[in-house]
XYZ file of C-alpha atoms in Angstrom:
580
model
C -12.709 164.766 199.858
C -12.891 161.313 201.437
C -15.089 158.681 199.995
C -16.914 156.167 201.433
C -16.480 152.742 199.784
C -19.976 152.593 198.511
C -19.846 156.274 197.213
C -20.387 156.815 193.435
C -18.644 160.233 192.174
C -20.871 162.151 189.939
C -18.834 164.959 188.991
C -15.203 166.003 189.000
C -12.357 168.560 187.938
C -8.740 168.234 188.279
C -6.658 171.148 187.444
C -9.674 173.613 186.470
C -8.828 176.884 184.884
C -10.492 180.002 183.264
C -9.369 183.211 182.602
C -11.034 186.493 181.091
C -8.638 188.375 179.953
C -6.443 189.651 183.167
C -8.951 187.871 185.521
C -8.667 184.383 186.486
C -11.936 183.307 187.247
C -11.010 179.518 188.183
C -7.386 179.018 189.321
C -6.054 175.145 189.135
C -9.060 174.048 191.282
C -9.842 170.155 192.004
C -13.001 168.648 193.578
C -14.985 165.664 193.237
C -19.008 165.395 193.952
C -20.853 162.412 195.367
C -24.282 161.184 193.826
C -27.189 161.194 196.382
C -25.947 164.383 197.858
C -26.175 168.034 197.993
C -23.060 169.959 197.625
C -22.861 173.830 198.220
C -20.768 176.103 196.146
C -20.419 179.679 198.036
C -18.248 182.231 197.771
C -18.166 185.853 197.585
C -19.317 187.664 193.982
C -16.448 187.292 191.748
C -15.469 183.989 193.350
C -15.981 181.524 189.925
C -19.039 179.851 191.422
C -21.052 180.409 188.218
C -18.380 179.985 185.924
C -17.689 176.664 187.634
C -21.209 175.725 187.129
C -21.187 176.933 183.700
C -18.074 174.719 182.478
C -19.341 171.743 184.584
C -22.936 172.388 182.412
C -21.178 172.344 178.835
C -21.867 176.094 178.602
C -18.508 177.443 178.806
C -15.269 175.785 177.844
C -12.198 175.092 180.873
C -8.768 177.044 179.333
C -6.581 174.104 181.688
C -7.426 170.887 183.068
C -10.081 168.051 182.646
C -13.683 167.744 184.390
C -15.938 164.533 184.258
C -20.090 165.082 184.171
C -22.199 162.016 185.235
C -18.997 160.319 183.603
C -18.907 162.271 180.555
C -16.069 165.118 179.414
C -17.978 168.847 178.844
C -15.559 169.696 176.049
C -15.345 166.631 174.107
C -18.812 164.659 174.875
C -20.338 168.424 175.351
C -24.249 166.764 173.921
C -23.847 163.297 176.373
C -23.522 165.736 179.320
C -26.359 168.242 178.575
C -28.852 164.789 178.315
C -27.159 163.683 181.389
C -27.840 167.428 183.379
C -30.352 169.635 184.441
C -29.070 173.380 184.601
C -31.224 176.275 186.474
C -28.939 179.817 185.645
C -28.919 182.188 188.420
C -31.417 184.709 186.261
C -34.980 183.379 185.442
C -34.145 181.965 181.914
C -37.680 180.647 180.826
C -40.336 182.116 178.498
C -42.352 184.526 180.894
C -45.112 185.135 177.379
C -45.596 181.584 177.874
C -47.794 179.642 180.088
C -46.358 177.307 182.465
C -47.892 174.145 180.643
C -46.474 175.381 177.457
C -42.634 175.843 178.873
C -43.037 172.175 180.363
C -43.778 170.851 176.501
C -40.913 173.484 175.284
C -38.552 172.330 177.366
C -39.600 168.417 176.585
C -38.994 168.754 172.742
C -35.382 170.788 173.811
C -34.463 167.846 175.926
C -36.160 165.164 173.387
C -38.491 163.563 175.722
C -40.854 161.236 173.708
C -44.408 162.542 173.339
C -45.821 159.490 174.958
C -43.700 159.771 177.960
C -44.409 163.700 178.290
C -47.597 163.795 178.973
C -46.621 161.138 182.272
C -43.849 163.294 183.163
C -45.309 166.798 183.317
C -47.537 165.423 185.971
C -45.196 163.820 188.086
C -43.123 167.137 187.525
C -46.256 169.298 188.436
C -47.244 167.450 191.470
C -43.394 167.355 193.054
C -43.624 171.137 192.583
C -47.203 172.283 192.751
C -47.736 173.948 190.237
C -50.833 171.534 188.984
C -53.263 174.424 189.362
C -51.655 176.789 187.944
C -50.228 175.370 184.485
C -52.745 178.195 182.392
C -50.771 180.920 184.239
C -47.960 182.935 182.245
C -44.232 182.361 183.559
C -43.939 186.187 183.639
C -47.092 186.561 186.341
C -45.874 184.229 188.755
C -44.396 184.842 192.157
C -40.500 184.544 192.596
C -40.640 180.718 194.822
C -43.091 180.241 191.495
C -40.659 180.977 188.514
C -37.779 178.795 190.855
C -39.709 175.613 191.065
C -40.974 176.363 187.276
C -37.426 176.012 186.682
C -36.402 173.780 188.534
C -38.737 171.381 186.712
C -37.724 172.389 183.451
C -34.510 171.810 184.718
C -35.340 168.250 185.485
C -36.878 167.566 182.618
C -35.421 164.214 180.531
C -34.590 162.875 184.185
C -31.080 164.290 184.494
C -28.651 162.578 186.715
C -27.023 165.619 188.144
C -28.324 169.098 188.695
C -26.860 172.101 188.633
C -28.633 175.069 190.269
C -26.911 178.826 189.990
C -28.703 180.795 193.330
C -31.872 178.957 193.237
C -32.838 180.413 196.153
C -32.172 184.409 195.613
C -35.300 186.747 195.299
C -37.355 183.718 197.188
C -39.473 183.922 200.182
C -38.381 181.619 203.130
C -41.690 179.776 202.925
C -40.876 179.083 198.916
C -37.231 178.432 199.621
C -38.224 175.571 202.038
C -40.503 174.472 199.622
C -37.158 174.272 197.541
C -35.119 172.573 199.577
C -38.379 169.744 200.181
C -38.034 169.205 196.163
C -33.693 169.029 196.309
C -33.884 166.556 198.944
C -36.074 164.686 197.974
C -34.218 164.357 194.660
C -30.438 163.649 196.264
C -32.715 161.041 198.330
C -33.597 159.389 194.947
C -29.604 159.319 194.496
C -29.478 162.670 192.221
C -26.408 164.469 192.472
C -27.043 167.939 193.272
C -24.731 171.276 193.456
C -26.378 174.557 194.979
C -25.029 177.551 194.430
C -25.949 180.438 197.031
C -25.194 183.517 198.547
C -27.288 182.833 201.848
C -24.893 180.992 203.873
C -27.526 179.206 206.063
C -28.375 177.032 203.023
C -25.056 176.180 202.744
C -25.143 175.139 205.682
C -27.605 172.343 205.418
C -25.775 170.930 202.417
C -23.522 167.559 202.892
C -20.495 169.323 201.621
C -19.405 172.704 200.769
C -16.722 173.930 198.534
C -15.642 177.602 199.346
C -14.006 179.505 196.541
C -12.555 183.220 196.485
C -10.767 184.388 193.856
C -11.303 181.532 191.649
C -9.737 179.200 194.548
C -11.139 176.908 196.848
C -10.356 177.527 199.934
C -12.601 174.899 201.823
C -13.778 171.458 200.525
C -15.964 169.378 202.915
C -18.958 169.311 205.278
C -19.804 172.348 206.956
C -19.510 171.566 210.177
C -15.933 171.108 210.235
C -15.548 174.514 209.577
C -17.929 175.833 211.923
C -16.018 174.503 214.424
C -13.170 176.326 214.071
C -15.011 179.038 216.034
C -15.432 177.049 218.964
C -14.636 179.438 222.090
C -14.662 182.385 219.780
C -18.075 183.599 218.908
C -19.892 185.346 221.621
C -23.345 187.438 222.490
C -23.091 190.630 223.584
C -26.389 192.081 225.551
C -26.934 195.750 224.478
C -29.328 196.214 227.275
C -30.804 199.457 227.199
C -27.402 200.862 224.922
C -27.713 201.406 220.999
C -27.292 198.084 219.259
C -25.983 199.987 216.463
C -23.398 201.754 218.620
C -22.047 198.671 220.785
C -21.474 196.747 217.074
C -19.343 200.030 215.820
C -17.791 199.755 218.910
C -17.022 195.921 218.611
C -15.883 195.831 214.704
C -13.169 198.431 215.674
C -11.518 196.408 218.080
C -8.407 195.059 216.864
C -9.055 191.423 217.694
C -12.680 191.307 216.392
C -12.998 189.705 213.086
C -16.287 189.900 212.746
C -19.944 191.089 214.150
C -23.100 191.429 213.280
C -26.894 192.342 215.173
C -28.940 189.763 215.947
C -32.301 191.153 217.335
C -31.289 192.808 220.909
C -27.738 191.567 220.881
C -24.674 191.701 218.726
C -23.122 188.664 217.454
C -19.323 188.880 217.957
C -16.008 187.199 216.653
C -13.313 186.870 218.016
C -10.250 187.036 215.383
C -7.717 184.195 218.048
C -9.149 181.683 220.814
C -7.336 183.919 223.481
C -8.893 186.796 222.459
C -12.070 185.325 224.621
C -10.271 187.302 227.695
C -10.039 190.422 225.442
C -13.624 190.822 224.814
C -14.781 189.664 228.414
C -12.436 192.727 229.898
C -13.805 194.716 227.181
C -17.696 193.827 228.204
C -17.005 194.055 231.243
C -15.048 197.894 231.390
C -18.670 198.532 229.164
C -20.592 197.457 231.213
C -22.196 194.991 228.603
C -23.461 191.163 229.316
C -21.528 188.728 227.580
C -22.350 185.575 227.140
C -20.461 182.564 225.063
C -22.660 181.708 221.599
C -22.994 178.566 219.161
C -20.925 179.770 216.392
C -22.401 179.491 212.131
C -21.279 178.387 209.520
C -21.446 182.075 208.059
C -19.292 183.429 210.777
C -16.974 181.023 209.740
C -17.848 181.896 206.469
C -16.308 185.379 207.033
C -13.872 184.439 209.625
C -11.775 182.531 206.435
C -11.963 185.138 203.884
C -10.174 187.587 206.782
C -12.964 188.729 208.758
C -15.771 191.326 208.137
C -15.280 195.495 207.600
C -14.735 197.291 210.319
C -17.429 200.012 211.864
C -16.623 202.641 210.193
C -17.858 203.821 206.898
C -16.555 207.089 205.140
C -20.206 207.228 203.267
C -21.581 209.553 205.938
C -18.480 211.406 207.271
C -19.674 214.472 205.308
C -23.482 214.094 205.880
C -24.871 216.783 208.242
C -27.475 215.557 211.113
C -31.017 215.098 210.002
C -33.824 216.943 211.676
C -36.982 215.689 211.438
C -40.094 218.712 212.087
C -42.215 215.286 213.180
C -41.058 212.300 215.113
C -42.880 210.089 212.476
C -40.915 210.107 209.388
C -43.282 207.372 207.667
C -47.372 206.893 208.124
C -49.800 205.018 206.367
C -53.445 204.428 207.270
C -56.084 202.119 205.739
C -53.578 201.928 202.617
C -55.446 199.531 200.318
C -54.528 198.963 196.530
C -56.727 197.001 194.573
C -55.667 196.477 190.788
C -59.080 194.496 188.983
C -60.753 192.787 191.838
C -57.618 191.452 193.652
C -56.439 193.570 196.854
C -52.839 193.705 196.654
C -52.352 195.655 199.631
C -55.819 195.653 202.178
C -56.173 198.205 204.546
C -52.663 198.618 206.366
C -51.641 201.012 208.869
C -48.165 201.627 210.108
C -46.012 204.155 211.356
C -42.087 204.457 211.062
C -40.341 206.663 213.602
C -37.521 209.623 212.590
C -34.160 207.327 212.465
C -35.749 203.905 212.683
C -34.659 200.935 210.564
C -38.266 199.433 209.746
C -38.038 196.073 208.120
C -41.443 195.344 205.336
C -41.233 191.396 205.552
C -43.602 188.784 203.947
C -43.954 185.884 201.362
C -44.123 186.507 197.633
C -47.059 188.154 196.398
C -47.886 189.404 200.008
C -48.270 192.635 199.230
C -45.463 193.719 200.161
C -43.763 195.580 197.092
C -47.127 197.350 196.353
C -47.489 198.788 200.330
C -43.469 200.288 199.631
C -44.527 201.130 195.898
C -47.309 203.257 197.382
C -45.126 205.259 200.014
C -42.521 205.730 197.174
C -44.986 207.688 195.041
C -44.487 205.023 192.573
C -48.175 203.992 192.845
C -51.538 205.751 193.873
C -53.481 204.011 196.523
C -56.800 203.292 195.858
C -57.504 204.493 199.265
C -56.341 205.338 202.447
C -53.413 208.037 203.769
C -49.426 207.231 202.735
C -47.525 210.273 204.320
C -43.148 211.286 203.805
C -41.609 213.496 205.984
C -44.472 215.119 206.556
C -46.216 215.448 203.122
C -49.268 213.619 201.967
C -48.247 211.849 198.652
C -51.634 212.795 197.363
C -51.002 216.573 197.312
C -47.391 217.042 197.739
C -46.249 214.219 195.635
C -43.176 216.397 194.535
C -42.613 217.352 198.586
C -42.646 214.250 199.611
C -39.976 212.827 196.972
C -37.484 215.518 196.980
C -37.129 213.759 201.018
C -36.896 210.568 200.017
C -34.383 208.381 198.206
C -35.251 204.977 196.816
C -33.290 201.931 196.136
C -35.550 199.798 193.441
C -35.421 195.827 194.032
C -34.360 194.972 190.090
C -31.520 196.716 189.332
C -33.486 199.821 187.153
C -30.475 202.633 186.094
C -29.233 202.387 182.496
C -27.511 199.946 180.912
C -26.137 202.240 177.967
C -24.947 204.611 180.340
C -21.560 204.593 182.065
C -21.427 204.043 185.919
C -19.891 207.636 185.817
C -22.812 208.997 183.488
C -25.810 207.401 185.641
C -24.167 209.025 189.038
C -24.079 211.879 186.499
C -27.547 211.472 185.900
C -28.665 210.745 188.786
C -27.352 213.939 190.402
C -28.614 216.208 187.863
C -32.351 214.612 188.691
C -31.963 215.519 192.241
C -31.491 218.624 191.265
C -27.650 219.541 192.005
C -25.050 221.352 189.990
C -21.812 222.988 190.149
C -19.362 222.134 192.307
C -21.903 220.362 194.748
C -22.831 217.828 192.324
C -19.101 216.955 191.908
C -18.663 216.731 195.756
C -21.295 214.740 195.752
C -20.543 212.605 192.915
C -16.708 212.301 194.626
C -17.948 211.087 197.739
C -20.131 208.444 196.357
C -17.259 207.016 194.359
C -15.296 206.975 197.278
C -17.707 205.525 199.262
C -18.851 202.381 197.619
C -15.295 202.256 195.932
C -16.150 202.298 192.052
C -13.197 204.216 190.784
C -12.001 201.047 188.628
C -15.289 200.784 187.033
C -16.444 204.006 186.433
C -16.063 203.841 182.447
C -18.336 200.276 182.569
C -21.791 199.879 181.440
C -23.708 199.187 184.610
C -25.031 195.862 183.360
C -21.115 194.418 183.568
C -20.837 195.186 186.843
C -20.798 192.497 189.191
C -23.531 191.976 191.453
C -22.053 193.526 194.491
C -21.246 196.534 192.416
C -24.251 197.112 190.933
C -26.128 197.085 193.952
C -23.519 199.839 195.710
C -23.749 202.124 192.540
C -27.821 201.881 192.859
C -27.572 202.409 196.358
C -25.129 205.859 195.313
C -27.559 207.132 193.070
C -30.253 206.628 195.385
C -28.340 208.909 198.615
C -26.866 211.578 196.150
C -29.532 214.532 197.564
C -28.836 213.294 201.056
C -32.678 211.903 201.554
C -34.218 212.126 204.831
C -36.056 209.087 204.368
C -34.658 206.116 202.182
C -36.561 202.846 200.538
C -34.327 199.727 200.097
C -36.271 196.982 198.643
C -34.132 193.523 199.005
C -30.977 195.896 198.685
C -28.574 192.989 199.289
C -30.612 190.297 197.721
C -27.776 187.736 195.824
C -25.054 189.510 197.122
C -22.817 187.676 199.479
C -22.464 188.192 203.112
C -19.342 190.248 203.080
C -20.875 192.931 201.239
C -24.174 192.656 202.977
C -21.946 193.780 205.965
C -21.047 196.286 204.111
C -23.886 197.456 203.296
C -25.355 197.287 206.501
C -22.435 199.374 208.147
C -23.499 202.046 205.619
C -26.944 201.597 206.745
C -26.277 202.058 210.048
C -23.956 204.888 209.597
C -26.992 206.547 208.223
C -29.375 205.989 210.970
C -26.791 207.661 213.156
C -27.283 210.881 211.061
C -30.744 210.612 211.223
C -32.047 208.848 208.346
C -34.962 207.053 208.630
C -34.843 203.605 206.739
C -37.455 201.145 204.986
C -36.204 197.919 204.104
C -37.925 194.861 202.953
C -36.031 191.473 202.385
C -36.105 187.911 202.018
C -33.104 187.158 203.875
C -34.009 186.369 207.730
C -30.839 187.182 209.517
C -30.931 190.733 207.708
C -34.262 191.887 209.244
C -32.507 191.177 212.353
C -30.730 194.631 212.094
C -34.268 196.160 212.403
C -35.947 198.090 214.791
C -39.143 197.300 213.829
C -40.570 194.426 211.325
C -43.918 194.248 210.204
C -45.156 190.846 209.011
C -47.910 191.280 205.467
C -49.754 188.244 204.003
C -52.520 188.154 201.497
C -52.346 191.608 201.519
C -52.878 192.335 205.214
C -50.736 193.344 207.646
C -50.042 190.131 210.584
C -47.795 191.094 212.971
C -45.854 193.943 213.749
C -42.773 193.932 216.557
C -39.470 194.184 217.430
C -37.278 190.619 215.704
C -36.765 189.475 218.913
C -40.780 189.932 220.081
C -41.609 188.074 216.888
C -39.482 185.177 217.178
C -41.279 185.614 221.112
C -44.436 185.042 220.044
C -43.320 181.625 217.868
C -41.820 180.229 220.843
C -43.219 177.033 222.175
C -41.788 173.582 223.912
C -41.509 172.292 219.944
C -39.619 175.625 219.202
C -37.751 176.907 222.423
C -35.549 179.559 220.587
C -36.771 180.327 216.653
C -34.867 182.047 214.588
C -36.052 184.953 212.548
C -36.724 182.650 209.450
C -38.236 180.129 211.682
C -40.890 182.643 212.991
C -41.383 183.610 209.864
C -42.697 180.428 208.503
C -44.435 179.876 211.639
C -46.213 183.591 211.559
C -47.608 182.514 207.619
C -48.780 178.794 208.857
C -50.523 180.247 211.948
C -52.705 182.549 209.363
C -53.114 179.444 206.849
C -54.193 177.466 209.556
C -57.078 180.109 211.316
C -58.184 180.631 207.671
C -58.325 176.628 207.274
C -60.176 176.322 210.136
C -62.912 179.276 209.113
C-alpha cells in the first residue's frame, strides 16, 4: 500500500501464516493499516478474515511471520496490545443476563479503567451510541443494531487505539447499520484505526481501503475503487420488460462469456467475463429482444468478477422436483394478524397476501415485527387475533395441514449440534415423514445439491457458515414443501454463496414454490416480487422493489437504492408520528 508522508501505520504483518491441520487459513500474507482510517477485510467464508483478526487481537497465535499492533508484537507483548485494542467477535460475546449498565462497569474492571474515570466514560460511551435510556435493559432483550453498538462500546472501552470489528454489521437493520457506520467514522475521524470485517460488500465499499483474501491469500490490497474499475465497459442492465426476470438471468449466467449476474428490481444486472464481450451481449439482447443498456459497475461485481465469476443458472437442487399445483392462486393470507405478548403489540393488525410461486420479501428494522408476523404463518406462534392461512389451511384448525405444506428455514441456525450433518438430514427426513428408499433419494439429492459430501460425518456447529446455512436450507426442502419460510437465509454469508442460494431459490419458484423471505440485506430483496415494508408493528408499504424505491424518489434522491428507500420509508413514519 502506498503511504502518504504524514501517514502513521497502525497495524502490520509481514509473512503471516496459520494453519489447522491440512488447512491453511493465512498463507504468507503482508499488509499494513493506516491510523485515522477504515480498512475492510472481505472475503468469502473460509477466507482467514477472522483468523486474521483474531492473531492481530492477541487471541490466536501466527505459526510464520511477525505482525505489529498499535506498535506492539501479539505474541511477545500479547497484554500491551489487548490495552492498546478494542475487539468486537463476529458472535454477540457479552453477558445477555446482564443489564447494559452492568456490562459497561464489567467490561471497565476487564480493561482496568479507574473508577473515577468510569463513571465519565460510560456517558460519553452511552451518548456516542444511544443507549442512555436504555442502560436498565438486559443485553439479551435488545434488538440486533442494539447488542452491536452495546459492543461496540464495550469494545471501546479503556480508549483503544485500534479496533477490530469481526461482521459488525451481520443480523443488523440498515437503519442500525448506518447508525454504525455514524459511530466508526466518527472514531477513524478522531484518528482511530479501524478494520471492518463484512460479508455485505457495499460496506466495503465505503471503507478507505480493502484487503481481499480467499483462501487465506490476499488477492487485493487498496481502495475500492480501483477495483471497481476494472469493470468499466463490462457491466450492463438488461430490461426484462414484460419477460420473467428469473428466466432472462438463467438465460444470462449460462452464457459462456458472462461472469456474473444478478436481479436488480425489474432488470438483471449483467457481467461481462472480457471488455469485448460488450458486442456479445448486445447481439445477444438484441436476437432476445431485450433492452440493454450500459451500467455503473460495484464494487461487489468486482467482488465476484476476481474470485472467477458467479455460478452459473443452473442448479441440480430441483432437477428431480415435480411441478407444484396450487388448488388456490393465494398460497399465503393473513388478515388483521395482531400479536400482542403483555401490553406491547408485536405485530398490529396486518394483512397480506402472497400469490402461488411468488418470491415475497418481509422487510423492516429490528424489533419491527417482523419475525413475529413470519413466526405466526409458520405455526410457530398463535396470533392473538386475526386469520394466518397455508396452502389453503387455517393454522387455527388445520395446524398439522398447513405444516405438512410448508418448509421453514429458522433465522439462528436451530438443528443439532450433537448430531452429524448426515444424522440431522437423517432426522430431518424421518420428521417429514419419509422412509424407505424415498428418504434415501431424498437424502442423496440434498447432499448433492448443496454439496456436503466432505462434511457429512461433522457436527453441524463446525461447519462453516456457508455450510451450515445450505444443510438448514436441506433439511428444510426434504418433503418438497409447497410453500417455504426463509428468515435472513443468507445473513453473514458472503456474496458468492448468496448467489448460490438465490439460483436455488429461483430454481424453486420455477417449480412452483411459493417463497417468504425476510432479510436485512437490501440488494437481496431485490430478487423479490413483492416486499412489504413493517414498523412498530404495522405494516407501511407494500410494492414491487422498484415501486418502493419509486415512491422515495425526489430531486435530493433521483435514483435510491433499495437500502436507501428503506431508510427513507422508516424516517417518513418517524417524522408523521413526530409531527402528531
Amino acid at each position: 500500500m502506498t503511504e502518504n508522508s504524514d501517514s502513521i501505520i497502525a497495524l502490520e504483518f509481514n509473512g503471516l501464516s496459520k494453519n489447522f491441520g491440512a488447512i491453511k487459513a493465512l498463507d504468507n500474507i503482508s499488509a499494513q493499516i493506516i491510523a485515522g482510517k477504515l480498512t475492510g477485510i472481505v472475503g468469502p467464508d473460509g477466507a482467514g478474515k477472522t483468523t486474521l483478526l483474531r492473531i492481530l487481537a492477541s487471541l490466536l497465535r501466527a505459526d510464520e511471520g511477525q505482525a505489529k499492533v498499535a506498535g506492539f508484537d501479539p505474541k511477545t507483548q500479547s497484554d500491551l496490545v489487548k490495552d492498546n485494542t478494542g475487539y468486537m467477535p463476529q458472535r454477540f460475546g457479552l453477558y445477555e443476563d446482564l443489564s447494559v449498565m452492568d456490562n459497561l462497569v464489567l467490561y471497565s474492571k476487564l480493561r482496568k479503567v479507574e473508577a473515577k474515570n468510569a463513571r465519565k466514560l460510560f456517558t460519553r460511551l452511552l451518548d456516542f451510541t444511544r443507549l442512555e435510556p436504555f442502560t436498565d435493559r438486559l443485553a439479551g432483550k435488545l434488538s440486533g443494531g442494539m447488542k452491536q453498538k452495546l459492543g461496540l462500546a464495550c469494545a471501546l472501552m479503556g480508549e483503544p487505539r485500534v479496533l477490530l470489528l469481526d461482521e459488525p454489521g451481520v443480523g443488523v437493520d440498515p437503519v442500525s447499520r448506518q447508525e454504525l457506520w455514524r459511530m466508526v467514522e466518527a472514531l477513524t475521524d478522531d484518528g482511530m484505526a479501524v478494520v471492518w470485517s463484512t460479508s455485505y460488500l457495499d460496506e466495503a465499499e465505503k471503507c478507505a481501503s480493502v484487503l481481499l483474501l480467499n483462501e487465506g491469500k490476499i488477492l487485493f490490497d487498496g481502495p475500492p475503487d480501483s477495483l471497481t474499475k476494472t469493470l468499466i465497459g463490462r457491466s450492463f442492465l438488461i430490461d426484462a420488460g414484460e419477460n420473467d426476470k428469473r428466466a432472462v438471468l438463467r438465460d444470462a449466467l449460462n452464457l459462456p462469456f458472462i461472469s456474473d449476474g444478478v436481479i436488480q428490481g425489474s432488470a438483471v444486472r449483467a457481467v461481462c467475463k472480457h471488455i469485448d464481450d460488450a458486442k456479445k451481449i448486445r447481439e445477444h439482447c438484441k436476437s432476445q429482444k431485450l433492452d440493454l443498456k450500459a451500467t455503473e459497475p460495484r464494487f461487489e461485481d468486482a467482488f465476484v468478477d476476481l474470485l472467477g465469476g458467479g455460478p452459473g443458472g443452473h442448479t441440480p437442487l430441483t432437477d428431480n422436483f415435480d411441478p407444484i399445483s396450487h388448488k388456490n392462486e393465494i398460497a399465503v393470507r393473513c388478515e388483521n394478524l395482531t400479536k400482542v405478548f403483555g401490553e406491547f403489540r408485536a405485530t398490529n393488525d396486518v394483512s397480506f397476501e402472497v400469490k402461488r410461486g411468488e418470491i415475497f420479501g418481509l422487510l423492516g428494522p429490528n424489533g419491527a415485527g417482523k419475525s413475529t408476523t413470519f413466526k405466526m404463518l409458520c405455526g410457530l406462534l398463535r396470533p392473538t387475533s386475526g386469520i394466518a392461512q397455508v396452502a389453503g389451511f387455517d393454522l387455527r384448525h388445520a395446524t398439522r395441514k398447513a405444516k405438512s405444506n410448508l418448509g421453514y428455514m429458522a433465522q439462528k441456525f436451530s438443528l443439532y449440534g450433537l448430531m452429524s450433518v448426515r444424522q440431522n438430514l437423517d432426522f430431518s427426513a424421518g420428521v417429514y415423514g419419509l422412509d424407505g428408499a424415498l428418504k434415501a433419494e431424498r437424502i442423496a439429492e440434498m447432499i448433492d445439491a448443496f454439496h456436503l459430501t466432505k462434511y457429512l460425518d461433522f457436527s453441524p456447529e463446525d461447519l462453516p457458515l456457508g455450510y451450515k446455512q445450505r444443510l438448514a436450507l436441506a433439511c428444510s426442502l426434504m418433503h418438497r414443501p409447497s410453500v417455504l419460510f426463509l428468515d435472513e437465509p443468507t445473513s453473514g454469508v458472503d456474496p458468492l454463496t448468496r448467489r448460490e442460494f438465490w439460483n436455488h431459490i429461483n430454481g424453486l419458484v420455477n417449480k412452483g414454490v411459493t417463497i417468504i423471505v425476510t432479510t436485512h440485506f437490501m440488494e437481496e430483496a431485490e430478487y423479490c416480487d413483492r416486499v412489504a415494508m413493517m414498523y412498530g408493528g404495522k405494516l407501511i408499504a407494500l410494492d414491487t422493489p422498484d415501486g418502493l424505491k419509486a415512491s422515495v424518489t425526489s430531486s435530493n434522491l433521483l435514483e435510491p437504492s433499495m437500502e436507501q428507500a428503506f431508510i427513507a420509508l422508516i424516517e417518513q413514519v418517524d417524522a408523521q408520528n413526530g409531527g402528531a
